[in-house]
Short mmCIF file of C-alpha atoms and ligand atoms in Angstrom, two decimals:
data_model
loop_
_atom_site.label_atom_id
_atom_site.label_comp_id
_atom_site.label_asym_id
_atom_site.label_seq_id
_atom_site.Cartn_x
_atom_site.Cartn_y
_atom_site.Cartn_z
CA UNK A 185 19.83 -16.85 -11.21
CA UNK A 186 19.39 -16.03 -7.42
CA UNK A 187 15.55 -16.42 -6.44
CA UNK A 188 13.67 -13.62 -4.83
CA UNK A 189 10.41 -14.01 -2.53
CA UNK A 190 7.64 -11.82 -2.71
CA UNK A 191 5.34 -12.31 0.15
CA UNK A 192 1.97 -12.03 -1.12
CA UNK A 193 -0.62 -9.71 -0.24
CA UNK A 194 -4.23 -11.00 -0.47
CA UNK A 195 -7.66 -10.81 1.13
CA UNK A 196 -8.70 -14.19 1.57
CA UNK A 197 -6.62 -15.42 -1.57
CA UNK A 198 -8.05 -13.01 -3.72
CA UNK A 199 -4.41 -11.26 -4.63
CA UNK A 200 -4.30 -7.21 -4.43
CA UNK A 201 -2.14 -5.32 -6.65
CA UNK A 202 0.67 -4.41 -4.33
CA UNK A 203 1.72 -7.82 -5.12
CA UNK A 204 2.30 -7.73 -8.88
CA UNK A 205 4.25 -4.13 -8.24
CA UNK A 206 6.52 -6.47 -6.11
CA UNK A 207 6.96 -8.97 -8.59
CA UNK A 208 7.87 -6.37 -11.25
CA UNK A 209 10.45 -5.45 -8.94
CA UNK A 210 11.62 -8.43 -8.10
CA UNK A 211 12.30 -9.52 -11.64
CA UNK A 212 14.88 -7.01 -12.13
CA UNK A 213 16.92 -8.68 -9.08
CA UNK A 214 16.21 -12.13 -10.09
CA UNK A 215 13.80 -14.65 -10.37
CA UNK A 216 10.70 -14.04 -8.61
CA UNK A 217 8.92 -16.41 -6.42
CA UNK A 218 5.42 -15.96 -4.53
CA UNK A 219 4.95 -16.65 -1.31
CA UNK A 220 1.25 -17.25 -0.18
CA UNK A 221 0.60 -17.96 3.29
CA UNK A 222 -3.15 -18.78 3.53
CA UNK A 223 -5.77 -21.69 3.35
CA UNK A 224 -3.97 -24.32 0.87
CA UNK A 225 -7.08 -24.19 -1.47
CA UNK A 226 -6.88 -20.96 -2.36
CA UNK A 227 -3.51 -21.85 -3.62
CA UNK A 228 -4.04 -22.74 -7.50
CA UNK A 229 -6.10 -19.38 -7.81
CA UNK A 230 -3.26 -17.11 -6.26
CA UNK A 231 -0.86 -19.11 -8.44
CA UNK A 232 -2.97 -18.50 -11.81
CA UNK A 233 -2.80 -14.69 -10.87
CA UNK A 234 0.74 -14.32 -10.01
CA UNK A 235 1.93 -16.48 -12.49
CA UNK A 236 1.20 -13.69 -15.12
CA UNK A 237 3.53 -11.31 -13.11
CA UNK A 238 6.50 -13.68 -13.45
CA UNK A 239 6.18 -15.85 -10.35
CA UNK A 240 7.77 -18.65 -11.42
CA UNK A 241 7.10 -21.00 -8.20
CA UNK A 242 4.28 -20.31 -5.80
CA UNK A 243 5.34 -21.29 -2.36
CA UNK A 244 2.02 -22.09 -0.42
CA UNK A 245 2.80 -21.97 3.47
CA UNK A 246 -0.79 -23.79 4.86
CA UNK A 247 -1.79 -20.80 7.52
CA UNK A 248 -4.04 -23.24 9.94
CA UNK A 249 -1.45 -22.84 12.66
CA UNK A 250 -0.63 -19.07 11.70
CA UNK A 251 -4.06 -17.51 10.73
CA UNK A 252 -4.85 -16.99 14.38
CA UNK A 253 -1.74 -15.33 15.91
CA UNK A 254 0.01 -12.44 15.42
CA UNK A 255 3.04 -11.59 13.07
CA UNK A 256 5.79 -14.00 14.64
CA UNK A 257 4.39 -17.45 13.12
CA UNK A 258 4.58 -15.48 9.85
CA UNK A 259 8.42 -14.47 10.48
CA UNK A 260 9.16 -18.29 11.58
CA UNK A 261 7.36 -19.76 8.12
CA UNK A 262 9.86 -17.04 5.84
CA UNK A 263 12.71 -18.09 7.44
CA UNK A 264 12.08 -21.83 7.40
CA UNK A 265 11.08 -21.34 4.10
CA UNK A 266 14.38 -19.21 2.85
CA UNK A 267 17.13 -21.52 4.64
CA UNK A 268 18.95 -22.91 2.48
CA UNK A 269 18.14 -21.06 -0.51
CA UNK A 270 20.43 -18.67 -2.75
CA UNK A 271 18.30 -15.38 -2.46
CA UNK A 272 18.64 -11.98 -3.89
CA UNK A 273 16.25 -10.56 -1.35
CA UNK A 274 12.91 -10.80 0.01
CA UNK A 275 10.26 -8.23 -0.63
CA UNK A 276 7.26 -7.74 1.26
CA UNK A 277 4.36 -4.96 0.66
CA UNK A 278 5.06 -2.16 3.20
CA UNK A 279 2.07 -2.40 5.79
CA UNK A 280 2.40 -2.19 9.27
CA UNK A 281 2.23 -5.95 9.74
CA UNK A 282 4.71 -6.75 7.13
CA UNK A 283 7.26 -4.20 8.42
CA UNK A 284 6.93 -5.79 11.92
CA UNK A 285 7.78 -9.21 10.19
CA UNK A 286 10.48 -7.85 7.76
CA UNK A 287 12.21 -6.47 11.40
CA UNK A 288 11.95 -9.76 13.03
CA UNK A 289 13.22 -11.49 9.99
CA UNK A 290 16.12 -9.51 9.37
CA UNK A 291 17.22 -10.33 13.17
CA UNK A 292 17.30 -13.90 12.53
CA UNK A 293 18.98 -13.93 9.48
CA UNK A 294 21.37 -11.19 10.52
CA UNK A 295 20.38 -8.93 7.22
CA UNK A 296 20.39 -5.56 6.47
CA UNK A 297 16.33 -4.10 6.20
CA UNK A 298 15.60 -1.40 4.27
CA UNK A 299 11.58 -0.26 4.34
CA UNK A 300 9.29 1.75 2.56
CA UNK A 301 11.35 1.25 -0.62
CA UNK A 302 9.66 3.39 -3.75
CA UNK A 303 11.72 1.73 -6.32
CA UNK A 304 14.61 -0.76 -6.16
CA UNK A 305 17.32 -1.67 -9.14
CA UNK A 306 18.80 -4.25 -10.67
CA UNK A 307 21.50 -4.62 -8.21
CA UNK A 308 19.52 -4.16 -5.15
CA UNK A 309 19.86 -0.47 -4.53
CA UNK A 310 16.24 0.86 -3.22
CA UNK A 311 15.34 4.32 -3.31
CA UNK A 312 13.20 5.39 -0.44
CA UNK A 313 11.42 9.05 -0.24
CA UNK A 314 12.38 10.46 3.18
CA UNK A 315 11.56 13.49 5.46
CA UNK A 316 7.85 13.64 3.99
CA UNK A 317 9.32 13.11 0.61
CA UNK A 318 11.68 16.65 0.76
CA UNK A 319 15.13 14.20 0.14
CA UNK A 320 15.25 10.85 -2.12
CA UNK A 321 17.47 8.70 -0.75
CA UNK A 322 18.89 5.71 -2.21
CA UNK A 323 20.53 2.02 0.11
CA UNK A 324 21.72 -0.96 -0.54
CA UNK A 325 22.03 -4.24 1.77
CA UNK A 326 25.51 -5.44 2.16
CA UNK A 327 25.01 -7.53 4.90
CA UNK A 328 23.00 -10.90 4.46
CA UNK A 329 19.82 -11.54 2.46
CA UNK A 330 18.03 -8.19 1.68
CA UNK A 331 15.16 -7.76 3.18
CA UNK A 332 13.12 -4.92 1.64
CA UNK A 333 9.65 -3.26 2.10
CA UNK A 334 8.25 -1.30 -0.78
CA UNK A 335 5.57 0.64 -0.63
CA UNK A 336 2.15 0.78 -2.80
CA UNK A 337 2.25 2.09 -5.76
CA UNK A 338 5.98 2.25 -6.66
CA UNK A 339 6.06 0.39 -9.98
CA UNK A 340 3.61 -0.55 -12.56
CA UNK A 341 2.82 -3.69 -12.80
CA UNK A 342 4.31 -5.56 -15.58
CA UNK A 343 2.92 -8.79 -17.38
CA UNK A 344 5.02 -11.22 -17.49
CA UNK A 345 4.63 -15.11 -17.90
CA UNK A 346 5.71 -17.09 -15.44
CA UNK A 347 5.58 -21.21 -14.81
CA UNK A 348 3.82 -20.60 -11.54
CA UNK A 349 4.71 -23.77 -10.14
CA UNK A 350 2.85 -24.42 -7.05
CA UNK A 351 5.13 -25.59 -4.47
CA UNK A 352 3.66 -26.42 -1.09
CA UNK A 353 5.87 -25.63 1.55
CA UNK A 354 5.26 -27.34 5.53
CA UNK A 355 6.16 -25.22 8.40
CA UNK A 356 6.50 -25.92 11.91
CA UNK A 357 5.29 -22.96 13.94
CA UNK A 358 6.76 -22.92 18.01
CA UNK A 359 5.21 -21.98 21.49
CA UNK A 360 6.63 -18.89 21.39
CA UNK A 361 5.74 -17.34 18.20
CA UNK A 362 1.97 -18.79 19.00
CA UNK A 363 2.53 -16.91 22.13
CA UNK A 364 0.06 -14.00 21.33
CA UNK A 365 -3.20 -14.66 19.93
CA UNK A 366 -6.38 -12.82 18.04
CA UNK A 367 -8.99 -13.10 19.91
CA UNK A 368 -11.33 -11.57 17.58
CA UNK A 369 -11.69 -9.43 14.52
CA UNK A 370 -14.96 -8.52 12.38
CA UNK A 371 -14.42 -7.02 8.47
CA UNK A 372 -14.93 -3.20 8.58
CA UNK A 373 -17.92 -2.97 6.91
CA UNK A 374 -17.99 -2.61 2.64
CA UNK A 375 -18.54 1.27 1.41
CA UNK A 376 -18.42 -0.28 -1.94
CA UNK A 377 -15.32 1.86 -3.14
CA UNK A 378 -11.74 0.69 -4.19
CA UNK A 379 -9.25 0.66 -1.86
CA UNK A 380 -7.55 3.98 -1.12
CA UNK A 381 -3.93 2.84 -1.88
CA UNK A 382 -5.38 1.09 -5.39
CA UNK A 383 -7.54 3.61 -6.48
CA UNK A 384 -7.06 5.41 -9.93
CA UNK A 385 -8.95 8.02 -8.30
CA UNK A 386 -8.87 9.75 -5.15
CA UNK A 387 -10.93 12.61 -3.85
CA UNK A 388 -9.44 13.28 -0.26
CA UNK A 389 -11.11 16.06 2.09
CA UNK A 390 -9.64 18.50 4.71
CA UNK A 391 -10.27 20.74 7.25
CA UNK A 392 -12.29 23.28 4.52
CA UNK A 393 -15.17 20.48 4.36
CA UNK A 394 -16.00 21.63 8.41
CA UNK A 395 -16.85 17.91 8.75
CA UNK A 396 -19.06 17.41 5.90
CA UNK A 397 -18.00 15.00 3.56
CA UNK A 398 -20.51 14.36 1.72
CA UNK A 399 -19.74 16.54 -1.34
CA UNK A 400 -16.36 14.64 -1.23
CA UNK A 401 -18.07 11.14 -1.15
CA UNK A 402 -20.56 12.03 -3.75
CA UNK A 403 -17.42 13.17 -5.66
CA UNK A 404 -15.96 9.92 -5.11
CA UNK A 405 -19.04 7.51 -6.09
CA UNK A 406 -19.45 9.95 -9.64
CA UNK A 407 -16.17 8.90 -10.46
CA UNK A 408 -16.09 5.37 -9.02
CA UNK A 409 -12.74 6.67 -6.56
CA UNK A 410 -11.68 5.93 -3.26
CA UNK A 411 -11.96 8.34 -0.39
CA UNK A 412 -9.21 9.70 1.35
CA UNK A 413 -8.82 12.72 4.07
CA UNK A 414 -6.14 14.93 5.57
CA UNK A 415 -4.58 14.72 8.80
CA UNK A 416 -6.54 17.60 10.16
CA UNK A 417 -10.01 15.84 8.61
CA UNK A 418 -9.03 12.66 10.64
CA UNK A 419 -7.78 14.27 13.95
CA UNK A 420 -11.52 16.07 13.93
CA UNK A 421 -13.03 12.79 13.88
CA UNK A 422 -14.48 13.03 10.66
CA UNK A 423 -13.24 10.43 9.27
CA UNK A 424 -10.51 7.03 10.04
CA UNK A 425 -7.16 7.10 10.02
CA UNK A 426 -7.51 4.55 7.44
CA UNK A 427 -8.67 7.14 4.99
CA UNK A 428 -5.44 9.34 6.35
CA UNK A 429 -3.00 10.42 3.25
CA UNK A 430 0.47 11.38 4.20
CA UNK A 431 3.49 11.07 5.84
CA UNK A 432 1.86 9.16 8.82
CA UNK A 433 -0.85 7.79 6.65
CA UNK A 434 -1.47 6.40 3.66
CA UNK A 435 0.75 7.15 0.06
CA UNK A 436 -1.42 7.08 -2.86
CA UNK A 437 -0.10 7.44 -6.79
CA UNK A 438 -2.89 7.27 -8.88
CA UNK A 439 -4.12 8.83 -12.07
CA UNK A 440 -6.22 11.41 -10.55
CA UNK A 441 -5.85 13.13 -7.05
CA UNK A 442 -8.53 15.73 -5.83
CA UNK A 443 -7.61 17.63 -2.79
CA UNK A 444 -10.88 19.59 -1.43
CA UNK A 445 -10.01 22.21 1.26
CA UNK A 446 -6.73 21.14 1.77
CA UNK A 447 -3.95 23.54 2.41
CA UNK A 448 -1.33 21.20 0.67
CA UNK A 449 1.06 20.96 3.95
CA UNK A 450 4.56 19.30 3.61
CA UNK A 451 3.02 15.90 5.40
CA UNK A 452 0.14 15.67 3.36
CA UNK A 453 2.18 16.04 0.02
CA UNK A 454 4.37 13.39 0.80
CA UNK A 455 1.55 11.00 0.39
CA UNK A 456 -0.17 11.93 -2.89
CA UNK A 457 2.80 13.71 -4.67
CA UNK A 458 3.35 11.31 -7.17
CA UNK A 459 0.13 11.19 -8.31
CA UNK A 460 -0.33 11.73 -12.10
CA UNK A 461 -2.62 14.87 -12.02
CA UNK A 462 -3.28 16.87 -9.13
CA UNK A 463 -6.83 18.75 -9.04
CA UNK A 464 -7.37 21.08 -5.88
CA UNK A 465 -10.61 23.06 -5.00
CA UNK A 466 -9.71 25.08 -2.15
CA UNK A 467 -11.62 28.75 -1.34
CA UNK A 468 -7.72 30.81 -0.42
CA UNK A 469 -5.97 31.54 -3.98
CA UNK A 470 -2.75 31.73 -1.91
CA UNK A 471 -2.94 28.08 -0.85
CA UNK A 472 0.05 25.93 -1.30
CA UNK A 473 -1.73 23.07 -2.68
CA UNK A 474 -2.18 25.24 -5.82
CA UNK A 475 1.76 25.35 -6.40
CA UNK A 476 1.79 21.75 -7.61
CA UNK A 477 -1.82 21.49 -9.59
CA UNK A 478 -2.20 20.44 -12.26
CA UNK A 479 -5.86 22.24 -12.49
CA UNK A 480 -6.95 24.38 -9.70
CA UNK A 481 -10.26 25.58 -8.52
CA UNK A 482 -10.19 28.85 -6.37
CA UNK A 483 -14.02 28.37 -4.72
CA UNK A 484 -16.19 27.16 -1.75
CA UNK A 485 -16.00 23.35 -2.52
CA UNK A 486 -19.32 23.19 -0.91
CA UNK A 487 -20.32 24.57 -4.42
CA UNK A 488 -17.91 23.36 -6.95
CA UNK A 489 -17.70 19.95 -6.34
CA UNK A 490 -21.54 19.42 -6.12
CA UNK A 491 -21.42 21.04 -9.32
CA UNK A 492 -18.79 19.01 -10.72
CA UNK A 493 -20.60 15.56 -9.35
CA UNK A 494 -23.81 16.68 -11.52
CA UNK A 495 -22.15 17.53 -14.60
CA UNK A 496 -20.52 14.08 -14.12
CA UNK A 497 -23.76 12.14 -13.41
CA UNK A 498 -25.29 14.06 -16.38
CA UNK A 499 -22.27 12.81 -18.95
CA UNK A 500 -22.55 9.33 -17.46
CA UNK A 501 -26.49 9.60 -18.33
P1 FAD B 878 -5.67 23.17 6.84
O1 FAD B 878 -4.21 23.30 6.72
O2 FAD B 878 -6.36 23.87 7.95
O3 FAD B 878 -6.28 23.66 5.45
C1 FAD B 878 -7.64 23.74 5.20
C2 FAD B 878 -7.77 24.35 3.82
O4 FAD B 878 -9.15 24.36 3.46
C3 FAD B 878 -7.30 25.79 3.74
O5 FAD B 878 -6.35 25.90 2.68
C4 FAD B 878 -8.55 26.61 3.46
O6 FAD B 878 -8.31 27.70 2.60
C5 FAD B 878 -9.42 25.58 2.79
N1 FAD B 878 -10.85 25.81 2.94
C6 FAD B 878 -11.54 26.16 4.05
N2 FAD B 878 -12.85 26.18 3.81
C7 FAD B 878 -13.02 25.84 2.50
C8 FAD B 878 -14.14 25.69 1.67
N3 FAD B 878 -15.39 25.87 2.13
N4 FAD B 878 -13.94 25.35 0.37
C9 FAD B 878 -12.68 25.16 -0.12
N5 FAD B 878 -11.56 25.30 0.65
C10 FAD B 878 -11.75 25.62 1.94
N6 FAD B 878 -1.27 15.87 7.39
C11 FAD B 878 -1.82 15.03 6.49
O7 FAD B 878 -2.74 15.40 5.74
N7 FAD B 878 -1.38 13.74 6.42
C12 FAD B 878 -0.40 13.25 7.20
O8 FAD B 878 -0.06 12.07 7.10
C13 FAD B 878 0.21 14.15 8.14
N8 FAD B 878 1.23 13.72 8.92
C14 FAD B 878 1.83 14.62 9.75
C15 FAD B 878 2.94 14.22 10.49
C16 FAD B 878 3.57 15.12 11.33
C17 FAD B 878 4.78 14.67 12.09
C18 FAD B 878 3.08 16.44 11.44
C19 FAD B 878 3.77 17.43 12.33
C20 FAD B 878 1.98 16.84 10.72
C21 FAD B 878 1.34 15.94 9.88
N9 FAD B 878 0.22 16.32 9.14
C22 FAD B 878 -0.29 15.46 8.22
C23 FAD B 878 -0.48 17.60 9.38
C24 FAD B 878 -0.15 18.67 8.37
O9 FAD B 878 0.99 19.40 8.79
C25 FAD B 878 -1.33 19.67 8.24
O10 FAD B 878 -1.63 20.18 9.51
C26 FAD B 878 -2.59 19.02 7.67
O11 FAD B 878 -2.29 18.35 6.47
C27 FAD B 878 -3.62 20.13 7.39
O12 FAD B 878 -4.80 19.56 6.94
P2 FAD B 878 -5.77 20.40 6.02
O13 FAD B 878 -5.07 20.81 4.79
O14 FAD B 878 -7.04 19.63 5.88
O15 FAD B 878 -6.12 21.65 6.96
#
């Protein structure tokens, strides 16, 4: 059976979940492999995680002469690593960095790229959700090794056992792809709440909080869920682009979404449509958020969801 490398996503070799939805994936093509670039001693803990999601060899690229530079000494260390090996396709979490390296590895190998994948079959055909998720579109790589970016939140992760075999791999890094380097970077500072695109909750804000989003954070921290915001919310200033859901910023999918004074536009849809039930507390009854609720509040959220946070707090009591 033809291997298949996920690239793995981790903070310091702790291993986010993207990772196992790649796996999943990847076991319906063929058999997976992780591939950890990072310090090698992290290596038998990323291995003892992935290895329950089917990763039956852990590849672990040393990242001394990588950590430092930006995404071309990445791009060098796949390809090294994937010469000479019989591979269905390489998957790699959709980020910004990892789409930058999936482009420059699809150059040298002369593949087909397909990115922002939301699901991908047996035979290599990947869906992808397109025009702020208004058409589904489905490709397929017929030209060299696939190499495929899915996006967050596109499968459920699977258990599966795998051997897990750690497998260190040496790479030789050129000049060229040391050529630009980071000259510093500091940790954005902890706000204690998951990540937006792993959440199983999300409480995003709009324009209707008129900047404060505090009733949307106190929402959040009731329910232990990740913040997120609407374009208009972020172009105010209010808060990052990081928080940003939709078509130019983040997709979320999880089990609860709650959408405070948001109108529901096209863009902002296409990046918390899929998630399993909608709430949306939002003062104009003729909003189109409220066409694809599940439960819909028609009310200042200024009120409601200070409300809603108390009654919470008072169950959790
Ligand atoms: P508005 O549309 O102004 O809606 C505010 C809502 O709050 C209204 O429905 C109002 O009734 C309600 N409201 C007001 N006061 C209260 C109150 N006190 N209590 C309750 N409700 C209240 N947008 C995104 O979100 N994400 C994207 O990634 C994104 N990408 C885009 C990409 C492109 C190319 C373009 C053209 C646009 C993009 N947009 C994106 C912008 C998008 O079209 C909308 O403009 C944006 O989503 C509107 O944000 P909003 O719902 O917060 O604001």
């Amino acid at each position: 059976m033809s291997e298949v490398l996920v690239l793995v996503d981790h903070v310091a070799g702790t291993v986010k979940k993207p990772t196992y939805e790649l796996l999943t994936l990847a076991g319906r093509l063929g058999e997976p492999s992780a591939v950890f670039i990072g310090g090698t001693d992290a290596g038998q803990t990323v291995a003892d995680a992935v290895k329950a999601y089917g990763a039956e060899k852990v590849y672990v690229i040393d990242d001394t002469d990588i950590r430092d530079h930006l995404v071309a000494p990445k791009a060098e260390a796949l390809q090294q690593l994937a010469a000479g090996k019989d591979l269905a396709a390489i998957l790699l979490p959709s980020t910004a960095e990892n789409k930058e390296i999936a482009g420059r590895l699809a150059v040298k190998f002369g593949s087909g790229l397909i990115t922002d994948a939301v699901d991908l079959e047996a035979d290599g055909t990947a869906t992808q959700s397109v025009f702020a998720g208004s058409h589904t579109l489905t490709a397929k790589v017929t030209t060299g090794i696939p190499v495929i970016t899915v996006k967050p939140n596109s499968a459920a992760p699977e258990k599966s056992a795998g051997a897990g075999a750690v497998t260190p791999f040496a790479v030789t890094i050129s000049e060229a792809a040391r050529s630009a380097r980071i000259e510093d970077s500091r940790p954005r500072a902890a706000t204690g709440r998951p990540e937006l695109t792993e959440a199983a909750i999300v409480v995003s804000g709009g324009r209707g909080t008129g900047g404060g989003f505090g009733p949307v954070e106190d929402l959040a921290d009731a329910l232990g869920a990740a913040v997120g915001a609407s374009r208009a919310a972020v172009d105010s200033g209010w808060m990052p682009h990081t928080l940003q859901v939709g078509q130019t910023g983040k997709t979320v999918s999880p089990q609860l979404y709650v959408a405070a004074g948001i109108s529901g536009a096209i863009q902002h849809r296409a990046g918390m449509q899929t998630s399993k039930t909608i709430v949306a507390v939002n003062k104009d009854e003729e909003a189109p958020i409220f066409d694809m609720v599940d439960f819909g509040v028609v009310g200042d959220l200024h009120t409601v969801l200070p409300a809603l946070t108390e009654d919470i707090n008072n169950l959790k009591s």
